[in-house]
mmCIF file of C-alpha atoms in Angstrom:
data_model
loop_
_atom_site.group_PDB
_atom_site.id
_atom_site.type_symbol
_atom_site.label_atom_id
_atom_site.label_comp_id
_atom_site.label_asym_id
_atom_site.label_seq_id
_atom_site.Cartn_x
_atom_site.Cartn_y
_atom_site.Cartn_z
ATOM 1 C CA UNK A 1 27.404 29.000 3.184
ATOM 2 C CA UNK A 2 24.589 27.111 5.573
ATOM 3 C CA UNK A 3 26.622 24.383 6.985
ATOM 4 C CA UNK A 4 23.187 22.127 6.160
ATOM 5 C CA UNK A 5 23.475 23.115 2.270
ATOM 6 C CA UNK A 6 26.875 22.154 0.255
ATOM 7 C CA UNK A 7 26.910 23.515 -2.938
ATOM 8 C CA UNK A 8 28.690 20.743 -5.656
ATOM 9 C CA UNK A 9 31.570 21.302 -8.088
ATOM 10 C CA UNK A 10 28.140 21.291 -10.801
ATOM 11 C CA UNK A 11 26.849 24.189 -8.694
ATOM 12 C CA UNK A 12 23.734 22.281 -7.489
ATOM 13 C CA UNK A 13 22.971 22.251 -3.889
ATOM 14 C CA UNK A 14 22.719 19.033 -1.996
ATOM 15 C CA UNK A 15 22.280 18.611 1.689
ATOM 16 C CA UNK A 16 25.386 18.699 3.723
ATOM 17 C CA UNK A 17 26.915 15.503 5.660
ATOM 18 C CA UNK A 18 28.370 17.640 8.274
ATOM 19 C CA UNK A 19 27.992 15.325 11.076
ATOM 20 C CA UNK A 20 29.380 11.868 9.967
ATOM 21 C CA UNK A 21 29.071 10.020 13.327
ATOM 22 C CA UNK A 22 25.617 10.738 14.875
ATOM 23 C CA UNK A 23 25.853 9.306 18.310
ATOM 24 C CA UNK A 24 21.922 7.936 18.320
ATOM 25 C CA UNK A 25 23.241 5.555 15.525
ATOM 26 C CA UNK A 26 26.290 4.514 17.148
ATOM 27 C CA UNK A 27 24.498 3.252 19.963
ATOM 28 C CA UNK A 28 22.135 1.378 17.792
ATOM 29 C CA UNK A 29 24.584 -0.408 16.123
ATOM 30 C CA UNK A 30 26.963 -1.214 19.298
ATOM 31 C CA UNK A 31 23.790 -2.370 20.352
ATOM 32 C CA UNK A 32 22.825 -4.954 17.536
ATOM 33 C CA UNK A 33 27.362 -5.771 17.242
ATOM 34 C CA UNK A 34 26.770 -6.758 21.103
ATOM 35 C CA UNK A 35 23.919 -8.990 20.915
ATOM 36 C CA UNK A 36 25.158 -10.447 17.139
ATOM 37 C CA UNK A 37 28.163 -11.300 19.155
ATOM 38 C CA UNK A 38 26.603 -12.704 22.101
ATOM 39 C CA UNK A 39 28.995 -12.111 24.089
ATOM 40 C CA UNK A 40 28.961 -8.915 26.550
ATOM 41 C CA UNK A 41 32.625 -8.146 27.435
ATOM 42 C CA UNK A 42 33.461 -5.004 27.467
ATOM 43 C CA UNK A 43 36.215 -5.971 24.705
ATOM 44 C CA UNK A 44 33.186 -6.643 22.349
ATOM 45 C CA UNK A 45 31.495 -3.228 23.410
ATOM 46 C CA UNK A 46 34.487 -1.533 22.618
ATOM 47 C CA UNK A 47 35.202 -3.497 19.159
ATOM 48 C CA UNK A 48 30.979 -2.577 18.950
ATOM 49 C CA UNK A 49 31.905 1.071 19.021
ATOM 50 C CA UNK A 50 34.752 0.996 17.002
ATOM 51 C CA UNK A 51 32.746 -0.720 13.988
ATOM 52 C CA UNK A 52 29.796 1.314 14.473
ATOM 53 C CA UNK A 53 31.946 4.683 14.304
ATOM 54 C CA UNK A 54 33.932 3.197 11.280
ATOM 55 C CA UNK A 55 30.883 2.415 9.653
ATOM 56 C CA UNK A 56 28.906 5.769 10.158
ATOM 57 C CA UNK A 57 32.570 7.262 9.489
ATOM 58 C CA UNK A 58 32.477 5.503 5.788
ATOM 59 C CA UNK A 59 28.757 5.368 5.356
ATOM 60 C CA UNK A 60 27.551 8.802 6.483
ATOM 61 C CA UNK A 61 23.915 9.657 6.853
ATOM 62 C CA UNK A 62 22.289 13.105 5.894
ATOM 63 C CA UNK A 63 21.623 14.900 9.345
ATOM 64 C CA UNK A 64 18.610 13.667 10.573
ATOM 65 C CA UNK A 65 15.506 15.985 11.164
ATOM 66 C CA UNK A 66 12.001 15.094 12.737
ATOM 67 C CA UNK A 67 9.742 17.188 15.253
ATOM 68 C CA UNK A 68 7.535 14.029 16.568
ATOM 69 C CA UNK A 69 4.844 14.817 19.064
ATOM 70 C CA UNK A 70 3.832 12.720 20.317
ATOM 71 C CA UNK A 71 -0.090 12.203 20.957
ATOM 72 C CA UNK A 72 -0.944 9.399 23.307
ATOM 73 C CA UNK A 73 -5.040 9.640 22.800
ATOM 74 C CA UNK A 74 -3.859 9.424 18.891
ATOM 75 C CA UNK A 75 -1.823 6.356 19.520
ATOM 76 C CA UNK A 76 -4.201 4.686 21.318
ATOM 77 C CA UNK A 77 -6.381 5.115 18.713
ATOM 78 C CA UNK A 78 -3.939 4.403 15.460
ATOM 79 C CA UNK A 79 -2.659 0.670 17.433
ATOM 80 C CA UNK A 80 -6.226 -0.089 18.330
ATOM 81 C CA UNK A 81 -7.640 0.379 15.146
ATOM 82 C CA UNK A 82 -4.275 -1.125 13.538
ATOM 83 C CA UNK A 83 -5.481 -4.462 15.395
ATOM 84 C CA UNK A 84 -8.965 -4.109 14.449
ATOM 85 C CA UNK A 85 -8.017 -4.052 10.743
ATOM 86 C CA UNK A 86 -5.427 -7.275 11.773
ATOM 87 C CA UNK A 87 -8.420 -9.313 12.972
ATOM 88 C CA UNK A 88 -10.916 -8.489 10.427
ATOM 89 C CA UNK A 89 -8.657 -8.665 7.528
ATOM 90 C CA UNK A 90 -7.243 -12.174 8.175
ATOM 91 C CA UNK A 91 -10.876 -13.287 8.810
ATOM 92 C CA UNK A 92 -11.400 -11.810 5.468
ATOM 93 C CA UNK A 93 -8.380 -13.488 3.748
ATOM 94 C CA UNK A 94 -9.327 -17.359 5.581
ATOM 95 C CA UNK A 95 -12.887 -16.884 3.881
ATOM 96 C CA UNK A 96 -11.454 -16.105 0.343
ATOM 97 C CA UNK A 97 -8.661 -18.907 0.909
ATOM 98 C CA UNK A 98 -11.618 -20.948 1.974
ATOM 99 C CA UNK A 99 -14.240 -20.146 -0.717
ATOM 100 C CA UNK A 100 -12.927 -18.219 -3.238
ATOM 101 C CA UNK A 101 -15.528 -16.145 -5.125
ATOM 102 C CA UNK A 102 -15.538 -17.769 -9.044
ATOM 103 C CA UNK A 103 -13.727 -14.337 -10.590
ATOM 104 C CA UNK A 104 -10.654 -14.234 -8.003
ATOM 105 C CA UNK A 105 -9.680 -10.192 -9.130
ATOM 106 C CA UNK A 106 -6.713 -8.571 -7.449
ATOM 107 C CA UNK A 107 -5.562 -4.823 -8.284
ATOM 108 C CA UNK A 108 -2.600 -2.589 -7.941
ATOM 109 C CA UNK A 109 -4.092 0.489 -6.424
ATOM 110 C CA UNK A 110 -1.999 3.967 -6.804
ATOM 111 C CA UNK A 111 -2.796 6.378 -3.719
ATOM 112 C CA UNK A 112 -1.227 9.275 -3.329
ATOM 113 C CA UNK A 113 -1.056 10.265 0.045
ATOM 114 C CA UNK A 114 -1.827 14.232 1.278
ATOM 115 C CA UNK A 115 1.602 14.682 3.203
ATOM 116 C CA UNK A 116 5.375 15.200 2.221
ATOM 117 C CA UNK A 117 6.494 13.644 5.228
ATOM 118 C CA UNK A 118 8.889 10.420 4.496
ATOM 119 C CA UNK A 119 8.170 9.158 8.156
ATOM 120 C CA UNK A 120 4.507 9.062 7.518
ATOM 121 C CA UNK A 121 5.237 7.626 4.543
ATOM 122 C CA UNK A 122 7.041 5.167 6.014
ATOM 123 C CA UNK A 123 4.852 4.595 8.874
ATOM 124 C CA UNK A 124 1.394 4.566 6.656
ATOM 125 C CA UNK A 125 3.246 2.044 4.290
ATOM 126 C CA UNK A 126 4.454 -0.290 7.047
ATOM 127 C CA UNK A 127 0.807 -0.497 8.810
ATOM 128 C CA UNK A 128 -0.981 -1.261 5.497
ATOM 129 C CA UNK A 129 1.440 -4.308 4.592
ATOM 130 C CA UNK A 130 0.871 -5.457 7.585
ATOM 131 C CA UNK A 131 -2.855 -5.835 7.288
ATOM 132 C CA UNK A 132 -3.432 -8.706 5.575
ATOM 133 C CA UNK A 133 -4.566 -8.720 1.576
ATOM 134 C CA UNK A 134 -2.782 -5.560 0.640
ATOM 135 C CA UNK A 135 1.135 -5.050 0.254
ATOM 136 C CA UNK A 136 2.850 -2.450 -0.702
ATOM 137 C CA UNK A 137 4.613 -3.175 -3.832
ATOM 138 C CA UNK A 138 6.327 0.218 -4.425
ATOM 139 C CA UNK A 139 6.610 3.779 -2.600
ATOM 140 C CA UNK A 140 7.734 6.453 -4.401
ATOM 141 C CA UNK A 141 9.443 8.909 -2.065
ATOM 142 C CA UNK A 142 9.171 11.883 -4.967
ATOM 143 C CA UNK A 143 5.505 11.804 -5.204
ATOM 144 C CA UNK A 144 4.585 10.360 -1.884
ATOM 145 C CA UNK A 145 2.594 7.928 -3.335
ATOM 146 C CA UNK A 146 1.771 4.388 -2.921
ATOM 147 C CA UNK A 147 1.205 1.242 -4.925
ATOM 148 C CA UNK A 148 -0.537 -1.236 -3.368
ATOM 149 C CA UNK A 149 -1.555 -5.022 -4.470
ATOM 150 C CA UNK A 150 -4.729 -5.990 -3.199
ATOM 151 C CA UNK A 151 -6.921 -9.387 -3.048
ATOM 152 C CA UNK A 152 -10.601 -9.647 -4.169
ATOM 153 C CA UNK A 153 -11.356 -6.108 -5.251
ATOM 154 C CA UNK A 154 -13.259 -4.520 -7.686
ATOM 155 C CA UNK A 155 -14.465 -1.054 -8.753
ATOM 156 C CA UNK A 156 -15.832 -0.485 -5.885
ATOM 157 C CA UNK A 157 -12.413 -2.132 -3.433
ATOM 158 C CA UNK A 158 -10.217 0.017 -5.122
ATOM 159 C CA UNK A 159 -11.895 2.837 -3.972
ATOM 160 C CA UNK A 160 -12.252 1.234 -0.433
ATOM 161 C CA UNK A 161 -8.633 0.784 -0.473
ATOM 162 C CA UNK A 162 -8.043 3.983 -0.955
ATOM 163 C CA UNK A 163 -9.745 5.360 1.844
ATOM 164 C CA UNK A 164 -8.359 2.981 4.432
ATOM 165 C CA UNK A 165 -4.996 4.318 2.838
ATOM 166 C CA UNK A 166 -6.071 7.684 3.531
ATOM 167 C CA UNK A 167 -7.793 7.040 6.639
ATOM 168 C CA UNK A 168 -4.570 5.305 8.139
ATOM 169 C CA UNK A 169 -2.765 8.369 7.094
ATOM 170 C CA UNK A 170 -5.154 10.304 9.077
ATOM 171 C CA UNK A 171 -4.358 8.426 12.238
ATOM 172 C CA UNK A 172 -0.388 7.743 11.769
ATOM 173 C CA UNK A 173 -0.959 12.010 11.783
ATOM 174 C CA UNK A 174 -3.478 12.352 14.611
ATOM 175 C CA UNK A 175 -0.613 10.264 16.500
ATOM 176 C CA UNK A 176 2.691 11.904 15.829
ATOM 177 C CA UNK A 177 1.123 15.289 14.948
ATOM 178 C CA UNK A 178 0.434 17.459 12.101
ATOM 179 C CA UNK A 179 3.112 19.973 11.737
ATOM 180 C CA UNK A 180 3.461 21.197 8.358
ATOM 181 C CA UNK A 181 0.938 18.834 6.940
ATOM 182 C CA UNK A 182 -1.043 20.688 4.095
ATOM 183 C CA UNK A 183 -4.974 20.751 4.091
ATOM 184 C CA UNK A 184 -6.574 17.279 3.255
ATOM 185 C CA UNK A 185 -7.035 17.753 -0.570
ATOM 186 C CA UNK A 186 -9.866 16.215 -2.596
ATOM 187 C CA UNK A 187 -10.314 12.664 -2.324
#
């Protein structure tokens, strides 16, 4: 038996939670006890481990597995566009605050996104609600796709909401690299 795969009393297979206390984890959350505390004795760092082991002890996470590159030409280019979007997109949003156009139309927009990955989910999710005049209003992790609410869109927004879904997928990948990413399928 592969000590990553546990096989249940149902005979399913489930992924094992060999390693209860990961050690990156229980330094992030000494880390956040110590400064919740505020104050940095070494009685509260050791009461900061102690909690942080009990707690990954009780609450144990499924090993954790990512192979990040990453690209610094691709980062450059996924936080500089990032801010791009920022600043055009809140100039955007003043003007419809400002002078909203007679039909106000909003729309929930599905896009499924071309990877499996649940960091670039994550990632791609996280830098579209932060642009304002979309928000993600539900991931789902099975399908890898996203549901997004957007302001002021029509026929033709949807679809341009789409692509700078897509095309923020493109360079959350072009930064952290593209290992086992499938071919971009039909948009």
């Amino acid at each position: 038996m592969s000590p990553e795969v546990r096989t249940t009393r149902r005979g399913s297979t489930r992924p094992a939670r060999y390693r209860a206390v990961q050690w990156p984890m229980v330094l992030w959350l000494t880390l956040v006890w110590w400064v919740l505390w505020g104050s940095y004795s070494a009685l509260s760092l050791v009461g900061g481990v102690l909690v942080a082991v009990a707690a990954c002890w009780v609450f144990p996470l499924p090993p954790l597995r990512m192979r990040v590159r990453l690209h610094p030409v691709g980062l450059l280019v996924l936080v500089g566009r990032f801010a791009v979007d920022v600043v055009v997109a809140s100039l955007q949003v003043a003007r419809t605050t400002l002078a909203p156009p007679d039909p106000l139309r909003s729309s929930l927009v599905e896009v499924r996104l071309r990877t499996e990955s649940d960091l670039v989910l994550t990632a791609v999710a996280e830098l579209v609600s932060l642009v304002p005049g979309t928000v993600v209003v539900e991931a789902h992790r099975g399908s890898h796709t996203l549901f997004l609410h957007a302001i002021d869109t029509d026929a033709a927004g949807v679809e341009a909401v789409r692509s700078m879904v897509w095309d923020q997928e493109a360079r959350v990948l072009a930064a952290i690299g593209r290992e086992g990413v499938p071919p971009e399928p039909a948009r």
